[in-house]
Amino acid sequence: MVRRRAVPLLAVAAVVLATVAVVAGIRDTQLRSTPAATNTALVDVGATAEAAGQLSDAVEAVYSFDFARLDENERAARDVITPEFAAQFDRLFGEVRALAPQQQAVVSATVTHSAVKEITGDRAVVVAFVDQQATRAAPDAQAQQLAAAGRLTVTGERVDGRWKIAAVTPL
């Protein structure tokens, strides 16, 4: 009599274990496919620090210039941008080339804080807090000191192991 009861009990236990395994597998797949699970910024401290550091340096290179060294400034900036961002940079730097020599402008951009919102594959989104200090000293005017602060959303792309600016949106 004990033997007859063991067979149905084993069958029930097997069904329960199979059900638990299926549910666990489904739940595991759901958890791994959530946006949080695919966002490297939430799970890889080293990759997050690398993206934040390199993109902060890139922002400083793109938004800093000295009227006496514009060619050098442009080369440094082009080294940290992607072709995707080049048209926007060309417009910005075209204005700098037109106005900076007349005003003898020197602008220094500093990223004071940054936060990586997302890293997915070779794309990163960083919010950067930027301070700019500017000096203008047109020949016929007194030197002026200016300061400005702003926030930017910077989309970066990893190219040959380095993070470069692919897009910038002011906040």
Short mmCIF file of N, CA and C in Angstrom, two decimals:
data_model
loop_
_atom_site.label_atom_id
_atom_site.label_comp_id
_atom_site.label_asym_id
_atom_site.label_seq_id
_atom_site.Cartn_x
_atom_site.Cartn_y
_atom_site.Cartn_z
N MET A 1 0.80 -1.19 0.00
CA MET A 1 0.00 0.00 0.00
C MET A 1 0.86 1.27 0.00
N VAL A 2 1.95 1.22 0.64
CA VAL A 2 2.85 2.36 0.69
C VAL A 2 3.39 2.65 -0.71
N ARG A 3 3.65 1.58 -1.48
CA ARG A 3 4.21 1.72 -2.82
C ARG A 3 3.24 2.44 -3.76
N ARG A 4 1.94 2.15 -3.68
CA ARG A 4 0.94 2.79 -4.55
C ARG A 4 0.86 4.29 -4.29
N ARG A 5 1.01 4.69 -3.09
CA ARG A 5 0.95 6.11 -2.74
C ARG A 5 2.20 6.86 -3.18
N ALA A 6 3.32 6.21 -3.23
CA ALA A 6 4.58 6.85 -3.59
C ALA A 6 4.58 7.28 -5.05
N VAL A 7 3.99 6.51 -5.94
CA VAL A 7 3.99 6.85 -7.37
C VAL A 7 3.21 8.14 -7.62
N PRO A 8 1.95 8.29 -7.14
CA PRO A 8 1.26 9.56 -7.37
C PRO A 8 1.97 10.73 -6.67
N LEU A 9 2.54 10.50 -5.52
CA LEU A 9 3.24 11.56 -4.81
C LEU A 9 4.47 12.01 -5.60
N LEU A 10 5.20 11.07 -6.17
CA LEU A 10 6.35 11.41 -7.01
C LEU A 10 5.91 12.15 -8.26
N ALA A 11 4.81 11.76 -8.85
CA ALA A 11 4.30 12.43 -10.05
C ALA A 11 3.92 13.87 -9.72
N VAL A 12 3.25 14.08 -8.60
CA VAL A 12 2.86 15.43 -8.18
C VAL A 12 4.11 16.27 -7.91
N ALA A 13 5.09 15.68 -7.24
CA ALA A 13 6.33 16.40 -6.95
C ALA A 13 7.05 16.78 -8.25
N ALA A 14 7.07 15.88 -9.22
CA ALA A 14 7.71 16.16 -10.51
C ALA A 14 7.01 17.30 -11.23
N VAL A 15 5.68 17.31 -11.21
CA VAL A 15 4.91 18.38 -11.86
C VAL A 15 5.17 19.72 -11.17
N VAL A 16 5.20 19.72 -9.85
CA VAL A 16 5.46 20.94 -9.10
C VAL A 16 6.86 21.47 -9.41
N LEU A 17 7.86 20.59 -9.41
CA LEU A 17 9.23 21.02 -9.72
C LEU A 17 9.34 21.55 -11.15
N ALA A 18 8.68 20.90 -12.09
CA ALA A 18 8.71 21.36 -13.48
C ALA A 18 8.06 22.74 -13.60
N THR A 19 6.95 22.95 -12.90
CA THR A 19 6.27 24.24 -12.92
C THR A 19 7.15 25.33 -12.33
N VAL A 20 7.79 25.04 -11.21
CA VAL A 20 8.69 26.00 -10.58
C VAL A 20 9.85 26.34 -11.52
N ALA A 21 10.40 25.35 -12.20
CA ALA A 21 11.51 25.58 -13.12
C ALA A 21 11.09 26.47 -14.28
N VAL A 22 9.90 26.23 -14.84
CA VAL A 22 9.40 27.04 -15.95
C VAL A 22 9.17 28.48 -15.49
N VAL A 23 8.51 28.65 -14.35
CA VAL A 23 8.24 29.99 -13.83
C VAL A 23 9.55 30.72 -13.54
N ALA A 24 10.52 30.05 -12.95
CA ALA A 24 11.81 30.67 -12.66
C ALA A 24 12.53 31.07 -13.95
N GLY A 25 12.45 30.24 -14.96
CA GLY A 25 13.07 30.55 -16.25
C GLY A 25 12.43 31.77 -16.89
N ILE A 26 11.11 31.84 -16.86
CA ILE A 26 10.40 32.99 -17.43
C ILE A 26 10.76 34.26 -16.66
N ARG A 27 10.77 34.18 -15.36
CA ARG A 27 11.08 35.35 -14.52
C ARG A 27 12.52 35.81 -14.75
N ASP A 28 13.44 34.87 -14.88
CA ASP A 28 14.83 35.20 -15.15
C ASP A 28 14.96 35.95 -16.48
N THR A 29 14.27 35.49 -17.50
CA THR A 29 14.29 36.15 -18.80
C THR A 29 13.70 37.55 -18.70
N GLN A 30 12.61 37.70 -17.97
CA GLN A 30 11.99 39.02 -17.79
C GLN A 30 12.95 39.98 -17.09
N LEU A 31 13.62 39.52 -16.05
CA LEU A 31 14.53 40.38 -15.30
C LEU A 31 15.74 40.78 -16.14
N ARG A 32 16.25 39.87 -16.93
CA ARG A 32 17.43 40.17 -17.74
C ARG A 32 17.12 41.09 -18.92
N SER A 33 15.87 41.17 -19.32
CA SER A 33 15.53 41.99 -20.48
C SER A 33 14.95 43.35 -20.09
N THR A 34 14.92 43.69 -18.82
CA THR A 34 14.43 45.01 -18.41
C THR A 34 15.46 46.07 -18.78
N PRO A 35 15.04 47.32 -18.98
CA PRO A 35 16.01 48.37 -19.29
C PRO A 35 17.11 48.50 -18.23
N ALA A 36 16.77 48.33 -16.98
CA ALA A 36 17.78 48.45 -15.92
C ALA A 36 18.85 47.38 -16.06
N ALA A 37 18.46 46.18 -16.45
CA ALA A 37 19.42 45.09 -16.57
C ALA A 37 20.35 45.28 -17.76
N THR A 38 19.89 45.97 -18.80
CA THR A 38 20.72 46.18 -19.98
C THR A 38 21.49 47.50 -19.92
N ASN A 39 21.29 48.28 -18.87
CA ASN A 39 21.97 49.57 -18.72
C ASN A 39 23.27 49.36 -17.95
N THR A 40 24.36 49.33 -18.68
CA THR A 40 25.68 49.10 -18.07
C THR A 40 26.01 50.14 -17.01
N ALA A 41 25.49 51.34 -17.14
CA ALA A 41 25.78 52.41 -16.17
C ALA A 41 25.32 52.03 -14.77
N LEU A 42 24.35 51.15 -14.67
CA LEU A 42 23.83 50.76 -13.36
C LEU A 42 24.59 49.61 -12.73
N VAL A 43 25.40 48.91 -13.53
CA VAL A 43 26.03 47.70 -12.99
C VAL A 43 27.55 47.66 -13.14
N ASP A 44 28.14 48.57 -13.92
CA ASP A 44 29.58 48.53 -14.15
C ASP A 44 30.20 49.88 -13.79
N VAL A 45 30.73 49.96 -12.59
CA VAL A 45 31.30 51.22 -12.08
C VAL A 45 32.46 51.70 -12.95
N GLY A 46 33.31 50.80 -13.37
CA GLY A 46 34.47 51.18 -14.19
C GLY A 46 34.07 51.77 -15.53
N ALA A 47 33.13 51.12 -16.21
CA ALA A 47 32.66 51.62 -17.51
C ALA A 47 31.96 52.96 -17.35
N THR A 48 31.22 53.11 -16.27
CA THR A 48 30.51 54.37 -16.01
C THR A 48 31.50 55.50 -15.76
N ALA A 49 32.51 55.25 -14.96
CA ALA A 49 33.52 56.28 -14.68
C ALA A 49 34.30 56.64 -15.94
N GLU A 50 34.60 55.65 -16.76
CA GLU A 50 35.33 55.91 -18.00
C GLU A 50 34.50 56.79 -18.94
N ALA A 51 33.23 56.47 -19.12
CA ALA A 51 32.36 57.27 -20.00
C ALA A 51 32.22 58.69 -19.46
N ALA A 52 31.98 58.82 -18.17
CA ALA A 52 31.82 60.16 -17.57
C ALA A 52 33.10 60.98 -17.73
N GLY A 53 34.23 60.39 -17.45
CA GLY A 53 35.50 61.11 -17.53
C GLY A 53 35.85 61.53 -18.95
N GLN A 54 35.77 60.60 -19.88
CA GLN A 54 36.15 60.92 -21.25
C GLN A 54 35.18 61.89 -21.91
N LEU A 55 33.88 61.74 -21.64
CA LEU A 55 32.92 62.67 -22.23
C LEU A 55 33.00 64.05 -21.57
N SER A 56 33.31 64.11 -20.28
CA SER A 56 33.52 65.41 -19.63
C SER A 56 34.72 66.12 -20.24
N ASP A 57 35.81 65.39 -20.45
CA ASP A 57 36.99 65.98 -21.10
C ASP A 57 36.66 66.45 -22.51
N ALA A 58 35.84 65.68 -23.21
CA ALA A 58 35.45 66.04 -24.58
C ALA A 58 34.63 67.33 -24.59
N VAL A 59 33.70 67.46 -23.65
CA VAL A 59 32.90 68.69 -23.55
C VAL A 59 33.81 69.89 -23.31
N GLU A 60 34.77 69.74 -22.42
CA GLU A 60 35.69 70.83 -22.13
C GLU A 60 36.50 71.21 -23.37
N ALA A 61 36.91 70.23 -24.16
CA ALA A 61 37.67 70.51 -25.38
C ALA A 61 36.81 71.22 -26.43
N VAL A 62 35.56 70.81 -26.56
CA VAL A 62 34.68 71.39 -27.58
C VAL A 62 34.25 72.81 -27.23
N TYR A 63 34.03 73.07 -25.94
CA TYR A 63 33.48 74.36 -25.53
C TYR A 63 34.51 75.33 -24.95
N SER A 64 35.79 75.04 -25.13
CA SER A 64 36.87 75.95 -24.71
C SER A 64 37.63 76.41 -25.95
N PHE A 65 38.07 77.67 -25.95
CA PHE A 65 38.89 78.15 -27.06
C PHE A 65 39.65 79.40 -26.64
N ASP A 66 40.69 79.67 -27.41
CA ASP A 66 41.51 80.87 -27.24
C ASP A 66 41.66 81.49 -28.62
N PHE A 67 41.29 82.74 -28.78
CA PHE A 67 41.31 83.40 -30.09
C PHE A 67 42.68 83.29 -30.77
N ALA A 68 43.75 83.18 -29.99
CA ALA A 68 45.10 83.12 -30.54
C ALA A 68 45.50 81.70 -30.96
N ARG A 69 44.68 80.69 -30.61
CA ARG A 69 45.02 79.30 -30.90
C ARG A 69 43.82 78.53 -31.47
N LEU A 70 43.05 79.16 -32.34
CA LEU A 70 41.82 78.54 -32.83
C LEU A 70 42.08 77.26 -33.63
N ASP A 71 43.13 77.22 -34.43
CA ASP A 71 43.43 75.99 -35.19
C ASP A 71 43.71 74.83 -34.24
N GLU A 72 44.50 75.09 -33.22
CA GLU A 72 44.82 74.06 -32.22
C GLU A 72 43.56 73.63 -31.47
N ASN A 73 42.72 74.60 -31.09
CA ASN A 73 41.47 74.29 -30.39
C ASN A 73 40.55 73.44 -31.27
N GLU A 74 40.47 73.78 -32.55
CA GLU A 74 39.61 73.01 -33.45
C GLU A 74 40.11 71.58 -33.61
N ARG A 75 41.41 71.39 -33.76
CA ARG A 75 41.97 70.03 -33.86
C ARG A 75 41.66 69.21 -32.61
N ALA A 76 41.84 69.82 -31.44
CA ALA A 76 41.57 69.11 -30.18
C ALA A 76 40.09 68.73 -30.10
N ALA A 77 39.21 69.62 -30.52
CA ALA A 77 37.78 69.33 -30.47
C ALA A 77 37.40 68.24 -31.47
N ARG A 78 37.92 68.31 -32.68
CA ARG A 78 37.59 67.31 -33.70
C ARG A 78 38.05 65.91 -33.30
N ASP A 79 39.06 65.85 -32.46
CA ASP A 79 39.57 64.56 -32.01
C ASP A 79 38.60 63.85 -31.07
N VAL A 80 37.65 64.60 -30.49
CA VAL A 80 36.73 64.01 -29.50
C VAL A 80 35.27 64.05 -29.94
N ILE A 81 35.03 64.26 -31.24
CA ILE A 81 33.65 64.24 -31.74
C ILE A 81 33.53 63.20 -32.85
N THR A 82 32.30 62.75 -33.07
CA THR A 82 32.02 61.81 -34.15
C THR A 82 31.56 62.57 -35.39
N PRO A 83 31.58 61.93 -36.53
CA PRO A 83 31.03 62.58 -37.74
C PRO A 83 29.57 63.00 -37.54
N GLU A 84 28.85 62.27 -36.73
CA GLU A 84 27.45 62.57 -36.42
C GLU A 84 27.29 63.97 -35.80
N PHE A 85 28.27 64.40 -35.01
CA PHE A 85 28.22 65.70 -34.33
C PHE A 85 28.94 66.80 -35.13
N ALA A 86 29.65 66.43 -36.17
CA ALA A 86 30.51 67.39 -36.89
C ALA A 86 29.75 68.59 -37.43
N ALA A 87 28.57 68.40 -38.00
CA ALA A 87 27.81 69.53 -38.57
C ALA A 87 27.45 70.54 -37.49
N GLN A 88 27.00 70.05 -36.34
CA GLN A 88 26.66 70.95 -35.23
C GLN A 88 27.92 71.68 -34.76
N PHE A 89 29.02 70.97 -34.65
CA PHE A 89 30.28 71.59 -34.23
C PHE A 89 30.73 72.63 -35.25
N ASP A 90 30.60 72.33 -36.55
CA ASP A 90 31.01 73.28 -37.59
C ASP A 90 30.26 74.60 -37.47
N ARG A 91 28.96 74.54 -37.20
CA ARG A 91 28.18 75.77 -37.01
C ARG A 91 28.70 76.56 -35.80
N LEU A 92 28.87 75.85 -34.69
CA LEU A 92 29.35 76.49 -33.47
C LEU A 92 30.73 77.11 -33.67
N PHE A 93 31.65 76.33 -34.22
CA PHE A 93 33.02 76.83 -34.34
C PHE A 93 33.14 77.87 -35.45
N GLY A 94 32.25 77.84 -36.42
CA GLY A 94 32.22 78.90 -37.44
C GLY A 94 31.95 80.25 -36.80
N GLU A 95 31.01 80.29 -35.86
CA GLU A 95 30.73 81.53 -35.13
C GLU A 95 31.93 81.96 -34.28
N VAL A 96 32.57 80.98 -33.65
CA VAL A 96 33.75 81.28 -32.84
C VAL A 96 34.84 81.90 -33.72
N ARG A 97 35.09 81.30 -34.88
CA ARG A 97 36.12 81.82 -35.79
C ARG A 97 35.81 83.24 -36.25
N ALA A 98 34.53 83.53 -36.44
CA ALA A 98 34.14 84.86 -36.91
C ALA A 98 34.27 85.93 -35.82
N LEU A 99 33.94 85.58 -34.59
CA LEU A 99 33.85 86.58 -33.52
C LEU A 99 35.05 86.63 -32.57
N ALA A 100 35.64 85.49 -32.28
CA ALA A 100 36.69 85.43 -31.25
C ALA A 100 37.87 86.35 -31.53
N PRO A 101 38.42 86.39 -32.75
CA PRO A 101 39.57 87.28 -32.98
C PRO A 101 39.22 88.76 -32.79
N GLN A 102 38.04 89.17 -33.24
CA GLN A 102 37.63 90.57 -33.08
C GLN A 102 37.54 90.95 -31.60
N GLN A 103 37.04 90.02 -30.80
CA GLN A 103 36.81 90.29 -29.38
C GLN A 103 37.98 89.84 -28.51
N GLN A 104 38.98 89.22 -29.11
CA GLN A 104 40.09 88.63 -28.37
C GLN A 104 39.56 87.75 -27.24
N ALA A 105 38.64 86.89 -27.60
CA ALA A 105 37.93 86.07 -26.62
C ALA A 105 38.71 84.81 -26.26
N VAL A 106 38.69 84.52 -24.98
CA VAL A 106 39.24 83.28 -24.44
C VAL A 106 38.16 82.68 -23.55
N VAL A 107 37.77 81.45 -23.85
CA VAL A 107 36.71 80.79 -23.09
C VAL A 107 37.25 79.47 -22.55
N SER A 108 37.04 79.25 -21.27
CA SER A 108 37.45 78.01 -20.62
C SER A 108 36.20 77.33 -20.06
N ALA A 109 35.93 76.13 -20.55
CA ALA A 109 34.78 75.35 -20.07
C ALA A 109 35.28 74.29 -19.09
N THR A 110 34.55 74.14 -18.00
CA THR A 110 34.87 73.14 -16.98
C THR A 110 33.61 72.36 -16.64
N VAL A 111 33.69 71.04 -16.75
CA VAL A 111 32.57 70.20 -16.32
C VAL A 111 32.74 70.01 -14.82
N THR A 112 31.82 70.59 -14.05
CA THR A 112 31.92 70.53 -12.59
C THR A 112 31.34 69.24 -12.04
N HIS A 113 30.32 68.73 -12.68
CA HIS A 113 29.68 67.47 -12.28
C HIS A 113 29.14 66.79 -13.53
N SER A 114 29.09 65.47 -13.47
CA SER A 114 28.45 64.74 -14.56
C SER A 114 27.82 63.49 -13.99
N ALA A 115 26.79 63.02 -14.67
CA ALA A 115 26.10 61.80 -14.26
C ALA A 115 25.76 61.00 -15.51
N VAL A 116 26.12 59.74 -15.48
CA VAL A 116 25.82 58.87 -16.61
C VAL A 116 24.42 58.30 -16.41
N LYS A 117 23.53 58.63 -17.34
CA LYS A 117 22.16 58.13 -17.28
C LYS A 117 22.07 56.71 -17.82
N GLU A 118 22.84 56.45 -18.87
CA GLU A 118 22.68 55.17 -19.54
C GLU A 118 23.92 54.83 -20.36
N ILE A 119 24.28 53.57 -20.34
CA ILE A 119 25.27 53.02 -21.27
C ILE A 119 24.65 51.75 -21.83
N THR A 120 24.50 51.72 -23.13
CA THR A 120 23.98 50.53 -23.80
C THR A 120 24.90 50.25 -24.98
N GLY A 121 25.66 49.19 -24.87
CA GLY A 121 26.62 48.88 -25.93
C GLY A 121 27.67 49.98 -26.02
N ASP A 122 27.80 50.55 -27.21
CA ASP A 122 28.79 51.61 -27.44
C ASP A 122 28.18 53.00 -27.42
N ARG A 123 27.01 53.16 -26.79
CA ARG A 123 26.35 54.48 -26.67
C ARG A 123 26.19 54.80 -25.19
N ALA A 124 26.41 56.07 -24.87
CA ALA A 124 26.24 56.53 -23.48
C ALA A 124 25.51 57.86 -23.50
N VAL A 125 24.72 58.10 -22.46
CA VAL A 125 24.05 59.38 -22.28
C VAL A 125 24.50 59.94 -20.93
N VAL A 126 25.08 61.14 -20.97
CA VAL A 126 25.64 61.77 -19.79
C VAL A 126 25.02 63.16 -19.63
N VAL A 127 24.67 63.51 -18.40
CA VAL A 127 24.26 64.88 -18.11
C VAL A 127 25.48 65.57 -17.51
N ALA A 128 25.87 66.69 -18.13
CA ALA A 128 27.06 67.41 -17.69
C ALA A 128 26.69 68.82 -17.24
N PHE A 129 27.22 69.21 -16.09
CA PHE A 129 27.06 70.57 -15.57
C PHE A 129 28.34 71.32 -15.95
N VAL A 130 28.18 72.37 -16.74
CA VAL A 130 29.34 73.05 -17.33
C VAL A 130 29.39 74.51 -16.87
N ASP A 131 30.56 74.92 -16.39
CA ASP A 131 30.82 76.33 -16.10
C ASP A 131 31.75 76.85 -17.19
N GLN A 132 31.46 78.04 -17.70
CA GLN A 132 32.34 78.68 -18.68
C GLN A 132 32.79 80.03 -18.13
N GLN A 133 34.08 80.26 -18.20
CA GLN A 133 34.68 81.54 -17.85
C GLN A 133 35.20 82.15 -19.14
N ALA A 134 34.84 83.39 -19.41
CA ALA A 134 35.24 84.03 -20.66
C ALA A 134 35.87 85.39 -20.37
N THR A 135 36.84 85.72 -21.20
CA THR A 135 37.47 87.04 -21.17
C THR A 135 37.39 87.61 -22.58
N ARG A 136 36.91 88.84 -22.66
CA ARG A 136 36.89 89.55 -23.94
C ARG A 136 37.71 90.82 -23.76
N ALA A 137 38.56 91.09 -24.74
CA ALA A 137 39.40 92.29 -24.65
C ALA A 137 39.56 92.89 -26.04
N ALA A 138 38.49 93.35 -26.62
CA ALA A 138 38.56 94.00 -27.93
C ALA A 138 39.49 95.20 -27.83
N PRO A 139 40.26 95.48 -28.90
CA PRO A 139 41.26 96.56 -28.85
C PRO A 139 40.68 97.91 -28.43
N ASP A 140 39.46 98.19 -28.79
CA ASP A 140 38.89 99.49 -28.48
C ASP A 140 38.00 99.47 -27.23
N ALA A 141 38.07 98.41 -26.48
CA ALA A 141 37.21 98.31 -25.28
C ALA A 141 38.01 97.75 -24.11
N GLN A 142 37.45 97.96 -22.93
CA GLN A 142 38.06 97.44 -21.71
C GLN A 142 37.78 95.93 -21.62
N ALA A 143 38.72 95.18 -21.05
CA ALA A 143 38.55 93.74 -20.90
C ALA A 143 37.33 93.44 -20.03
N GLN A 144 36.60 92.40 -20.43
CA GLN A 144 35.42 91.98 -19.68
C GLN A 144 35.58 90.53 -19.25
N GLN A 145 35.17 90.26 -18.04
CA GLN A 145 35.12 88.89 -17.53
C GLN A 145 33.66 88.46 -17.52
N LEU A 146 33.39 87.31 -18.07
CA LEU A 146 32.03 86.79 -18.10
C LEU A 146 32.03 85.37 -17.55
N ALA A 147 30.92 84.99 -16.95
CA ALA A 147 30.77 83.62 -16.45
C ALA A 147 29.38 83.13 -16.80
N ALA A 148 29.29 81.86 -17.13
CA ALA A 148 28.00 81.25 -17.45
C ALA A 148 28.03 79.80 -17.00
N ALA A 149 26.87 79.29 -16.66
CA ALA A 149 26.75 77.88 -16.27
C ALA A 149 25.60 77.27 -17.05
N GLY A 150 25.71 76.00 -17.33
CA GLY A 150 24.65 75.34 -18.06
C GLY A 150 24.69 73.84 -17.86
N ARG A 151 23.62 73.20 -18.31
CA ARG A 151 23.54 71.74 -18.27
C ARG A 151 23.36 71.22 -19.69
N LEU A 152 24.05 70.15 -19.99
CA LEU A 152 23.97 69.55 -21.31
C LEU A 152 23.68 68.07 -21.19
N THR A 153 22.87 67.55 -22.10
CA THR A 153 22.77 66.11 -22.26
C THR A 153 23.71 65.75 -23.40
N VAL A 154 24.68 64.93 -23.11
CA VAL A 154 25.70 64.55 -24.08
C VAL A 154 25.52 63.08 -24.42
N THR A 155 25.32 62.81 -25.69
CA THR A 155 25.27 61.43 -26.15
C THR A 155 26.65 61.10 -26.69
N GLY A 156 27.23 60.04 -26.16
CA GLY A 156 28.56 59.64 -26.58
C GLY A 156 28.54 58.32 -27.31
N GLU A 157 29.55 58.14 -28.13
CA GLU A 157 29.72 56.88 -28.85
C GLU A 157 31.16 56.42 -28.64
N ARG A 158 31.31 55.13 -28.32
CA ARG A 158 32.66 54.60 -28.14
C ARG A 158 33.22 54.24 -29.52
N VAL A 159 34.33 54.90 -29.88
CA VAL A 159 34.97 54.69 -31.17
C VAL A 159 36.42 54.30 -30.90
N ASP A 160 36.80 53.12 -31.34
CA ASP A 160 38.16 52.62 -31.12
C ASP A 160 38.57 52.71 -29.65
N GLY A 161 37.64 52.37 -28.76
CA GLY A 161 37.94 52.33 -27.34
C GLY A 161 37.86 53.66 -26.61
N ARG A 162 37.51 54.75 -27.31
CA ARG A 162 37.41 56.07 -26.69
C ARG A 162 36.00 56.62 -26.85
N TRP A 163 35.52 57.29 -25.80
CA TRP A 163 34.20 57.92 -25.86
C TRP A 163 34.33 59.27 -26.56
N LYS A 164 33.46 59.48 -27.57
CA LYS A 164 33.44 60.73 -28.32
C LYS A 164 32.02 61.28 -28.34
N ILE A 165 31.90 62.58 -28.53
CA ILE A 165 30.58 63.23 -28.54
C ILE A 165 29.88 62.95 -29.87
N ALA A 166 28.65 62.42 -29.78
CA ALA A 166 27.83 62.17 -30.96
C ALA A 166 26.68 63.17 -31.06
N ALA A 167 26.26 63.74 -29.93
CA ALA A 167 25.18 64.73 -29.92
C ALA A 167 25.22 65.49 -28.60
N VAL A 168 24.76 66.75 -28.65
CA VAL A 168 24.66 67.57 -27.44
C VAL A 168 23.34 68.31 -27.49
N THR A 169 22.62 68.26 -26.37
CA THR A 169 21.36 68.98 -26.25
C THR A 169 21.40 69.79 -24.96
N PRO A 170 21.21 71.12 -25.04
CA PRO A 170 21.15 71.92 -23.81
C PRO A 170 19.90 71.57 -23.02
N LEU A 171 20.01 71.60 -21.70
CA LEU A 171 18.85 71.35 -20.84
C LEU A 171 18.32 72.66 -20.31
#
